[in-house]
Coordinates of N, CA, C and O in Angstrom, one line a residue:
Q24 N 1.0 -0.9 -0.2 CA 0.2 0.1 -0.2 C 0.7 1.5 -0.1 O 2.0 1.4 0.5
V25 N 0.4 2.3 -0.1 CA 1.0 3.7 -0.8 C -0.3 4.3 0.5 O -0.7 4.3 0.3
Q26 N 0.6 5.7 1.7 CA 0.3 6.3 1.8 C 1.2 7.4 2.0 O 2.0 7.7 1.6
L27 N 0.0 8.9 1.8 CA 0.7 10.6 1.9 C 0.2 10.8 2.6 O -1.0 11.7 3.2
V28 N 0.8 11.5 3.6 CA 0.6 12.4 5.0 C 1.1 13.9 4.6 O 2.7 14.1 4.5
E29 N 0.3 14.2 4.8 CA 0.3 15.9 4.7 C 0.9 16.1 6.2 O 0.0 16.1 7.1
S30 N 1.5 17.8 6.2 CA 1.2 18.5 7.4 C 1.8 20.1 7.2 O 1.8 20.6 6.1
G31 N 1.5 20.6 8.0 CA 1.8 22.1 7.8 C 1.4 23.3 7.6 O 1.4 23.9 7.6
G32 N -0.6 22.8 7.3 CA -1.3 23.5 7.7 C -1.9 24.7 9.1 O -1.5 23.7 10.4
G33 N -3.2 24.9 9.0 CA -2.8 25.8 10.1 C -4.1 27.3 9.3 O -4.1 27.3 9.1
L34 N -4.0 27.8 11.1 CA -4.3 29.1 10.8 C -3.0 30.3 10.7 O -2.6 30.2 11.5
V35 N -3.5 31.1 9.7 CA -2.7 32.4 9.3 C -3.4 34.0 8.9 O -4.3 33.8 7.9
Q36 N -2.8 34.6 9.1 CA -3.7 35.8 8.8 C -2.9 36.4 7.4 O -1.8 35.8 7.0
A37 N -3.7 37.1 6.8 CA -3.9 37.4 5.2 C -2.6 38.5 5.3 O -1.9 39.4 5.9
G38 N -1.5 37.7 4.0 CA -0.2 38.0 3.7 C 0.3 37.1 4.8 O 1.7 37.5 4.2
G39 N 0.7 36.3 5.3 CA 1.2 35.1 5.8 C 1.8 34.2 5.0 O 1.5 34.0 4.0
S40 N 2.2 33.6 5.8 CA 3.1 32.8 4.6 C 2.5 31.1 5.7 O 2.9 31.0 6.8
L41 N 2.6 30.0 4.9 CA 2.3 28.5 5.6 C 3.3 27.9 4.6 O 3.6 28.0 3.3
R42 N 3.8 27.0 5.1 CA 4.7 25.7 4.3 C 4.1 24.1 4.4 O 4.3 23.7 5.7
L43 N 3.6 23.9 3.4 CA 2.8 22.1 3.7 C 4.2 21.0 3.0 O 4.4 21.7 2.5
S44 N 3.5 20.2 4.0 CA 4.6 19.1 3.5 C 4.0 18.2 3.2 O 3.2 17.8 3.7
C45 N 4.4 17.3 2.1 CA 3.9 15.7 1.9 C 4.7 14.4 1.7 O 5.6 14.6 1.3
V46 N 4.7 13.3 2.1 CA 5.8 12.8 2.5 C 4.9 10.8 1.9 O 3.9 11.5 2.8
A47 N 5.8 10.2 0.8 CA 3.8 8.9 0.9 C 5.2 8.4 1.2 O 6.8 8.5 1.0
S48 N 5.1 7.2 1.2 CA 5.8 5.5 2.3 C 4.5 4.3 1.6 O 3.8 4.8 1.2
G49 N 5.8 3.6 2.1 CA 5.0 2.3 1.8 C 5.7 1.5 0.5 O 6.8 1.6 1.1
S50 N 5.4 0.6 -0.3 CA 5.9 -0.6 -1.7 C 5.7 0.1 -2.3 O 4.2 -0.3 -3.3
F51 N 6.3 0.8 -3.1 CA 6.4 1.5 -4.5 C 7.6 1.1 -4.8 O 9.0 1.6 -4.3
F52 N 7.9 1.3 -6.5 CA 8.8 1.4 -7.2 C 9.4 3.2 -7.3 O 10.2 3.1 -7.2
S53 N 8.5 4.1 -7.8 CA 8.9 5.5 -8.3 C 7.3 6.3 -8.1 O 6.9 5.4 -7.9
I54 N 7.8 7.3 -8.0 CA 6.8 8.6 -8.0 C 6.7 9.4 -9.1 O 7.8 10.2 -9.1
N55 N 5.8 9.6 -10.4 CA 5.7 10.3 -11.6 C 5.7 11.6 -11.0 O 6.3 12.5 -10.0
D56 N 4.8 12.5 -11.2 CA 4.0 13.5 -10.9 C 3.9 13.5 -9.3 O 2.5 13.0 -8.8
M57 N 3.5 14.8 -9.2 CA 3.0 15.0 -7.3 C 2.4 16.2 -7.5 O 2.6 17.1 -8.2
G58 N 1.5 16.6 -6.6 CA 0.4 17.6 -6.9 C 0.1 17.8 -5.2 O 0.2 16.9 -4.7
W59 N 0.0 18.9 -5.4 CA -1.3 19.3 -4.4 C -2.9 20.4 -5.5 O -1.9 20.7 -6.7
Y60 N -3.9 19.8 -4.6 CA -4.7 20.3 -4.5 C -5.4 21.3 -3.2 O -5.6 20.9 -2.3
R61 N -6.6 22.1 -3.6 CA -7.3 21.7 -2.6 C -9.0 22.2 -3.2 O -9.7 22.5 -4.1
Q62 N -9.6 21.9 -2.0 CA -11.3 22.0 -1.5 C -12.3 23.4 -0.2 O -11.7 23.0 0.6
A63 N -12.6 24.3 -1.0 CA -13.2 24.7 -0.6 C -14.7 24.5 0.4 O -15.1 24.3 -0.9
P64 N -14.7 25.3 1.2 CA -16.8 24.7 1.2 C -17.5 25.2 0.0 O -17.3 26.2 -0.6
G65 N -18.0 23.8 -0.7 CA -19.2 24.4 -1.5 C -18.5 24.4 -2.8 O -19.6 24.7 -3.7
K66 N -17.0 24.4 -2.9 CA -16.4 23.9 -4.0 C -16.1 22.6 -4.0 O -15.5 22.0 -3.8
Q67 N -15.7 23.4 -6.0 CA -15.2 21.8 -6.4 C -13.5 21.8 -5.9 O -13.2 22.6 -5.8
R68 N -12.9 20.6 -5.6 CA -11.4 20.0 -5.5 C -10.6 20.9 -7.1 O -11.6 20.7 -8.0
E69 N -9.8 21.3 -6.8 CA -9.1 22.4 -8.6 C -7.9 21.8 -7.5 O -7.2 21.8 -7.1
L70 N -7.0 22.1 -9.0 CA -5.2 21.7 -8.9 C -5.3 22.9 -8.6 O -5.2 24.3 -8.9
V71 N -3.8 23.5 -7.1 CA -3.1 24.5 -6.8 C -1.7 24.5 -8.2 O -1.3 25.6 -8.0
A72 N -0.9 23.2 -7.7 CA 0.3 23.1 -8.5 C 0.8 21.8 -9.0 O 0.2 20.7 -7.9
S73 N 1.2 21.9 -9.6 CA 1.9 20.2 -10.2 C 3.7 20.2 -10.0 O 3.8 21.5 -10.6
I74 N 4.4 18.8 -10.2 CA 5.5 18.8 -10.5 C 5.9 17.4 -10.7 O 5.5 16.4 -10.2
T75 N 6.8 17.5 -11.9 CA 7.2 15.5 -12.3 C 8.4 15.2 -12.0 O 8.4 16.5 -10.7
R76 N 8.5 14.6 -12.2 CA 9.9 14.0 -11.4 C 10.4 14.8 -11.6 O 11.6 14.7 -10.8
G77 N 10.8 15.7 -12.7 CA 12.0 15.9 -13.0 C 11.8 17.5 -12.5 O 13.3 18.2 -13.0
G78 N 11.1 17.5 -12.3 CA 11.3 19.4 -11.9 C 10.0 20.5 -12.8 O 10.6 21.8 -11.9
S79 N 9.5 19.9 -13.6 CA 8.7 21.1 -14.1 C 7.6 21.1 -13.6 O 6.7 20.1 -12.9
T80 N 7.4 22.5 -13.6 CA 5.7 23.0 -12.5 C 4.7 23.5 -13.0 O 5.0 23.9 -14.0
N81 N 3.4 23.1 -12.7 CA 2.6 24.0 -13.1 C 2.0 24.8 -12.3 O 1.6 23.9 -10.9
Y82 N 1.1 25.9 -11.9 CA 0.8 25.6 -10.8 C -0.8 27.0 -12.1 O -1.1 27.5 -12.9
A83 N -1.8 26.9 -10.6 CA -3.5 27.5 -11.3 C -2.9 29.0 -11.3 O -2.2 29.9 -10.3
D84 N -3.4 29.7 -11.7 CA -3.3 31.0 -12.2 C -3.8 32.2 -11.2 O -3.1 32.9 -10.5
S85 N -4.8 31.3 -10.2 CA -4.7 32.3 -8.8 C -3.7 31.8 -8.0 O -3.5 33.3 -6.7
V86 N -2.6 31.4 -8.1 CA -1.7 31.0 -7.2 C 0.3 32.0 -7.8 O 0.9 31.2 -7.0
K87 N -0.2 31.9 -9.0 CA 1.6 31.9 -10.3 C 2.1 33.1 -8.7 O 1.2 34.2 -8.9
G88 N 2.9 33.6 -8.6 CA 4.1 34.3 -7.9 C 4.0 34.7 -7.0 O 4.8 34.8 -6.2
R89 N 2.7 33.6 -6.0 CA 3.0 33.4 -4.9 C 3.2 32.2 -3.7 O 4.0 32.6 -3.1
F90 N 2.8 31.0 -4.8 CA 3.3 29.6 -3.7 C 4.4 28.7 -4.7 O 4.4 29.0 -5.8
T91 N 5.0 27.9 -4.1 CA 5.5 27.1 -4.8 C 6.0 25.8 -4.6 O 5.9 26.0 -3.8
I92 N 5.8 25.1 -5.7 CA 5.9 23.4 -5.1 C 7.3 23.5 -5.5 O 8.1 23.5 -6.8
S93 N 8.2 22.5 -4.8 CA 9.1 21.5 -4.9 C 9.0 20.1 -4.4 O 8.0 19.9 -3.3
R94 N 9.6 18.6 -4.7 CA 10.3 18.2 -3.9 C 11.2 17.1 -4.2 O 12.3 18.1 -5.1
D95 N 11.7 16.0 -3.0 CA 13.0 15.2 -2.8 C 12.6 14.2 -3.8 O 12.0 13.2 -2.8
N96 N 13.3 13.9 -4.8 CA 12.3 12.4 -5.3 C 13.4 11.5 -4.1 O 12.7 10.5 -4.2
G97 N 14.2 11.4 -3.6 CA 14.7 10.8 -3.2 C 14.4 10.6 -1.3 O 14.8 9.5 -0.4
K98 N 13.7 11.6 -0.8 CA 13.4 11.8 0.5 C 11.4 10.8 -0.1 O 10.8 11.3 1.2
N99 N 10.7 11.4 -1.5 CA 9.1 10.9 -1.9 C 8.5 11.9 -1.0 O 7.7 11.7 -0.4
T100 N 9.1 13.1 -0.8 CA 8.1 14.6 0.0 C 8.1 15.2 -1.7 O 9.0 15.6 -2.2
V101 N 6.8 15.7 -1.2 CA 6.6 17.4 -1.9 C 6.0 18.6 -0.9 O 5.7 17.9 0.4
W102 N 6.2 19.9 -1.2 CA 6.0 20.9 0.1 C 5.6 22.0 -1.3 O 5.1 21.9 -2.2
L103 N 4.4 22.6 -0.2 CA 4.0 23.4 -1.0 C 4.3 24.9 -0.4 O 4.3 25.7 0.6
Q104 N 4.8 25.7 -1.2 CA 5.5 27.1 -0.1 C 4.5 28.2 -0.3 O 4.0 28.7 -1.5
M105 N 3.7 29.1 0.8 CA 2.2 29.6 0.2 C 2.9 30.9 0.9 O 2.7 30.8 2.4
N106 N 2.7 31.6 0.1 CA 3.5 33.2 0.1 C 2.3 34.1 0.1 O 1.3 34.1 -0.3
S107 N 2.3 35.0 1.5 CA 0.7 36.0 0.3 C -0.1 35.7 0.4 O -1.2 36.0 -0.6
L108 N -0.3 34.8 1.2 CA -2.1 34.3 1.6 C -2.7 35.4 1.5 O -3.0 36.3 2.5
K109 N -4.4 34.6 1.0 CA -5.2 35.7 1.3 C -7.0 34.8 1.6 O -6.4 33.3 1.6
P110 N -7.6 35.3 1.8 CA -8.8 34.9 2.8 C -8.7 33.7 1.1 O -9.7 32.5 2.1
E111 N -9.5 34.2 0.2 CA -10.2 33.0 -0.8 C -9.0 31.4 -0.7 O -9.1 31.1 -1.4
D112 N -7.8 31.4 -0.1 CA -7.0 30.5 -0.5 C -7.6 29.5 0.7 O -7.5 28.2 1.0
T113 N -8.9 29.8 1.7 CA -9.0 29.0 2.8 C -9.1 27.8 1.9 O -10.6 28.0 1.1
A114 N -9.2 26.5 2.4 CA -9.6 25.7 2.5 C -8.8 23.9 2.9 O -7.9 25.1 3.0
V115 N -9.3 22.4 2.2 CA -8.6 21.7 2.9 C -8.0 21.4 1.3 O -7.8 21.3 0.8
Y116 N -6.2 21.3 2.0 CA -5.2 21.1 1.1 C -4.6 19.9 0.9 O -4.7 19.0 2.2
Y117 N -4.8 18.9 -0.2 CA -4.4 18.0 -0.7 C -3.2 17.7 -1.5 O -3.8 17.4 -2.6
C118 N -2.6 16.1 -0.6 CA -1.3 16.0 -1.3 C -1.7 15.6 -2.7 O -2.8 13.9 -2.1
N119 N -1.6 14.8 -3.7 CA -1.5 14.1 -4.9 C -0.3 13.4 -5.2 O 0.6 14.0 -5.8
A120 N 0.0 11.9 -6.0 CA 1.3 11.3 -6.3 C 0.5 10.0 -7.1 O -0.1 9.5 -6.9
D121 N 1.1 10.1 -8.1 CA 1.3 8.9 -9.1 C 2.2 8.2 -8.7 O 2.9 8.7 -9.1
V122 N 1.8 7.2 -8.1 CA 3.1 6.5 -7.6 C 3.0 4.7 -9.3 O 1.6 4.4 -9.1
Y123 N 4.3 4.2 -9.0 CA 4.1 2.6 -10.0 C 4.7 2.2 -8.9 O 5.5 2.3 -8.1
R124 N 3.6 0.7 -9.4 CA 4.5 -0.3 -8.1 C 4.3 -1.1 -9.1 O 3.2 -1.6 -10.1
I125 N 5.9 -2.0 -8.8 CA 5.3 -3.1 -10.6 C 4.4 -3.8 -10.3 O 4.3 -4.2 -11.3
T126 N 4.0 -4.7 -9.0 CA 2.0 -5.3 -9.2 C 1.2 -5.1 -9.7 O -0.2 -5.7 -9.8
D127 N 0.9 -3.6 -10.0 CA -0.1 -2.4 -10.7 C 0.0 -1.4 -11.1 O -1.1 -0.8 -11.8
G128 N 0.9 -0.9 -11.6 CA 0.9 -0.3 -12.7 C 0.9 1.3 -11.7 O 1.2 0.7 -11.2
V129 N 0.5 2.0 -12.8 CA 0.8 3.7 -12.0 C -0.7 4.1 -11.4 O -1.8 3.5 -12.2
N130 N -0.8 4.5 -10.1 CA -2.6 4.5 -9.7 C -2.0 5.8 -8.9 O -1.1 6.5 -8.9
D131 N -2.8 6.5 -9.0 CA -3.3 8.2 -8.2 C -3.9 7.7 -6.4 O -4.9 6.7 -6.0
Y132 N -3.2 8.9 -5.5 CA -3.3 8.3 -4.3 C -3.6 9.8 -4.0 O -2.8 10.6 -4.4
W133 N -4.3 10.1 -2.8 CA -4.8 11.0 -1.9 C -4.2 11.0 -0.7 O -4.3 9.8 0.1
G134 N -4.0 12.1 0.3 CA -3.6 12.5 1.3 C -4.3 12.5 2.1 O -5.6 12.4 1.1
Q135 N -4.5 12.4 3.3 CA -6.6 12.8 3.9 C -6.0 14.2 3.9 O -7.5 14.6 4.7
G136 N -6.0 15.5 3.8 CA -5.8 16.8 4.1 C -5.3 17.8 4.9 O -5.4 17.0 5.3
T137 N -5.1 18.5 4.7 CA -4.7 19.6 6.0 C -5.4 20.9 5.5 O -5.6 21.3 4.3
Q138 N -5.8 21.1 6.7 CA -6.9 23.1 6.2 C -5.7 23.6 6.7 O -4.4 23.8 7.4
V139 N -6.1 24.4 6.1 CA -5.5 25.8 5.3 C -6.6 26.5 6.1 O -7.2 27.2 4.7
T140 N -6.7 27.4 7.0 CA -7.2 29.0 6.7 C -6.7 30.6 7.0 O -6.2 30.9 8.0
V141 N -6.9 31.0 5.9 CA -6.5 32.9 6.1 C -7.2 33.7 6.4 O -8.6 33.5 5.7
S142 N -7.4 34.8 7.4 CA -8.2 35.6 8.0 C -8.0 36.6 7.7 O -6.6 37.3 7.7
S143 N -9.1 37.2 7.4 CA -9.0 38.7 7.6 C -8.1 40.0 8.2 O -8.5 39.7 9.4

């Protein structure tokens, strides 16, 4: 099995910063793309940022210039540095990973989510 465990969420004032971490563990061969999604109350889950194994990144327009995604392949970890936070960034943030296992190929895994709340 594969587990994704997020940490780093919390309550912050507008303009502040938070850094989310996600560590993958379990039995697998490699991790391809990793990413962060978020879901605000009453809204659909949306992609925030993603990063390939080679380090190419993609960001939602709403977070470009404020958020930075990075990863360490050796540590099976992905981070999301969030700066200049706005109240509209308030959501549950989920880690996502495309994981390759020899037994069943590539599958999509999700973390349990971490709450980020930005007060005005």
